[in-house]
PDB file of C-alpha atoms in Angstrom:
ATOM      1  CA  UNK A  56      -8.588   5.420   6.791  1.00 47.00           C
ATOM      2  CA  UNK A  57      -7.362   1.839   6.018  1.00 52.00           C
ATOM      3  CA  UNK A  58      -5.600  -0.543   8.735  1.00 62.00           C
ATOM      4  CA  UNK A  59      -2.252  -0.209   9.038  1.00 58.00           C
ATOM      5  CA  UNK A  60       0.611  -2.172   9.321  1.00 61.00           C
ATOM      6  CA  UNK A  61       1.097  -4.031  12.535  1.00 75.00           C
ATOM      7  CA  UNK A  62       4.909  -4.340  12.571  1.00 84.00           C
ATOM      8  CA  UNK A  63       7.509  -4.395   9.928  1.00 86.00           C
ATOM      9  CA  UNK A  64       9.898  -6.232  11.219  1.00 85.00           C
ATOM     10  CA  UNK A  65      12.207  -3.335  12.015  1.00 87.00           C
ATOM     11  CA  UNK A  66      11.629  -1.757  15.872  1.00 90.00           C
ATOM     12  CA  UNK A  67      12.888   1.662  14.666  1.00 91.00           C
ATOM     13  CA  UNK A  68      10.853   1.473  11.679  1.00 90.00           C
ATOM     14  CA  UNK A  69       7.282   0.117  13.569  1.00 91.00           C
ATOM     15  CA  UNK A  70       8.440   3.060  16.055  1.00 91.00           C
ATOM     16  CA  UNK A  71       8.442   5.659  13.629  1.00 91.00           C
ATOM     17  CA  UNK A  72       5.168   4.551  11.942  1.00 92.00           C
ATOM     18  CA  UNK A  73       3.420   4.369  15.038  1.00 91.00           C
ATOM     19  CA  UNK A  74       3.202   8.136  14.693  1.00 90.00           C
ATOM     20  CA  UNK A  75       0.533   7.586  11.781  1.00 92.00           C
ATOM     21  CA  UNK A  76      -1.865   5.915  14.376  1.00 91.00           C
ATOM     22  CA  UNK A  77      -2.563   9.329  15.909  1.00 89.00           C
ATOM     23  CA  UNK A  78      -4.058  10.705  12.729  1.00 92.00           C
ATOM     24  CA  UNK A  79      -7.646  10.416  13.241  1.00 92.00           C
ATOM     25  CA  UNK A  80      -7.451  12.277  16.239  1.00 94.00           C
ATOM     26  CA  UNK A  81      -5.993  15.494  14.513  1.00 95.00           C
ATOM     27  CA  UNK A  82      -7.547  18.063  12.478  1.00 96.00           C
ATOM     28  CA  UNK A  83      -5.868  17.945   9.133  1.00 96.00           C
ATOM     29  CA  UNK A  84      -4.042  20.624   9.164  1.00 96.00           C
ATOM     30  CA  UNK A  85      -1.754  18.981  12.065  1.00 95.00           C
ATOM     31  CA  UNK A  86      -1.197  16.163   9.508  1.00 96.00           C
ATOM     32  CA  UNK A  87       1.983  17.347   7.701  1.00 97.00           C
ATOM     33  CA  UNK A  88       3.650  17.538  11.239  1.00 96.00           C
ATOM     34  CA  UNK A  89       2.967  13.658  11.829  1.00 96.00           C
ATOM     35  CA  UNK A  90       3.913  13.023   8.249  1.00 96.00           C
ATOM     36  CA  UNK A  91       7.602  14.501   8.577  1.00 97.00           C
ATOM     37  CA  UNK A  92       8.190  13.254  12.341  1.00 95.00           C
ATOM     38  CA  UNK A  93       7.034   9.790  10.549  1.00 95.00           C
ATOM     39  CA  UNK A  94       9.446  10.508   7.984  1.00 96.00           C
ATOM     40  CA  UNK A  95      12.238  11.855   9.806  1.00 96.00           C
ATOM     41  CA  UNK A  96      12.156   8.172  12.301  1.00 94.00           C
ATOM     42  CA  UNK A  97      12.069   6.417   9.120  1.00 93.00           C
ATOM     43  CA  UNK A  98      14.712   8.225   7.800  1.00 94.00           C
ATOM     44  CA  UNK A  99      16.847   7.362  10.862  1.00 92.00           C
ATOM     45  CA  UNK A 100      15.699   4.139  10.656  1.00 90.00           C
ATOM     46  CA  UNK A 101      17.643   3.815   7.409  1.00 90.00           C
ATOM     47  CA  UNK A 102      20.325   5.774   8.217  1.00 90.00           C
ATOM     48  CA  UNK A 103      20.913   2.953  11.056  1.00 87.00           C
ATOM     49  CA  UNK A 104      21.308  -0.210   8.893  1.00 82.00           C
ATOM     50  CA  UNK A 105      24.327   1.814   7.503  1.00 73.00           C
ATOM     51  CA  UNK A 106      25.785   1.103  10.793  1.00 69.00           C
ATOM     52  CA  UNK A 107      24.526  -2.102  11.679  1.00 64.00           C
ATOM     53  CA  UNK A 108      27.188  -4.995  10.538  1.00 66.00           C
ATOM     54  CA  UNK A 109      26.188  -7.370   7.741  1.00 62.00           C
ATOM     55  CA  UNK A 110      24.766 -10.677   9.610  1.00 56.00           C
ATOM     56  CA  UNK A 111      25.121 -12.176   6.134  1.00 57.00           C
ATOM     57  CA  UNK A 112      29.059 -13.101   6.328  1.00 49.00           C
TER      58      UNK A 112
END
């Protein structure tokens, strides 16, 4: 497996992506669950962006 990003710059995205680090220790049959959890975490992080005030103003 290739090296994963160490950080994205967004704590929420980093927390979601951290689940990918466990793939090597799991059987392939369990990977789908990990991917679903990571996707859900990334979706939550994106949804939270809509709740964040625009800092450029």
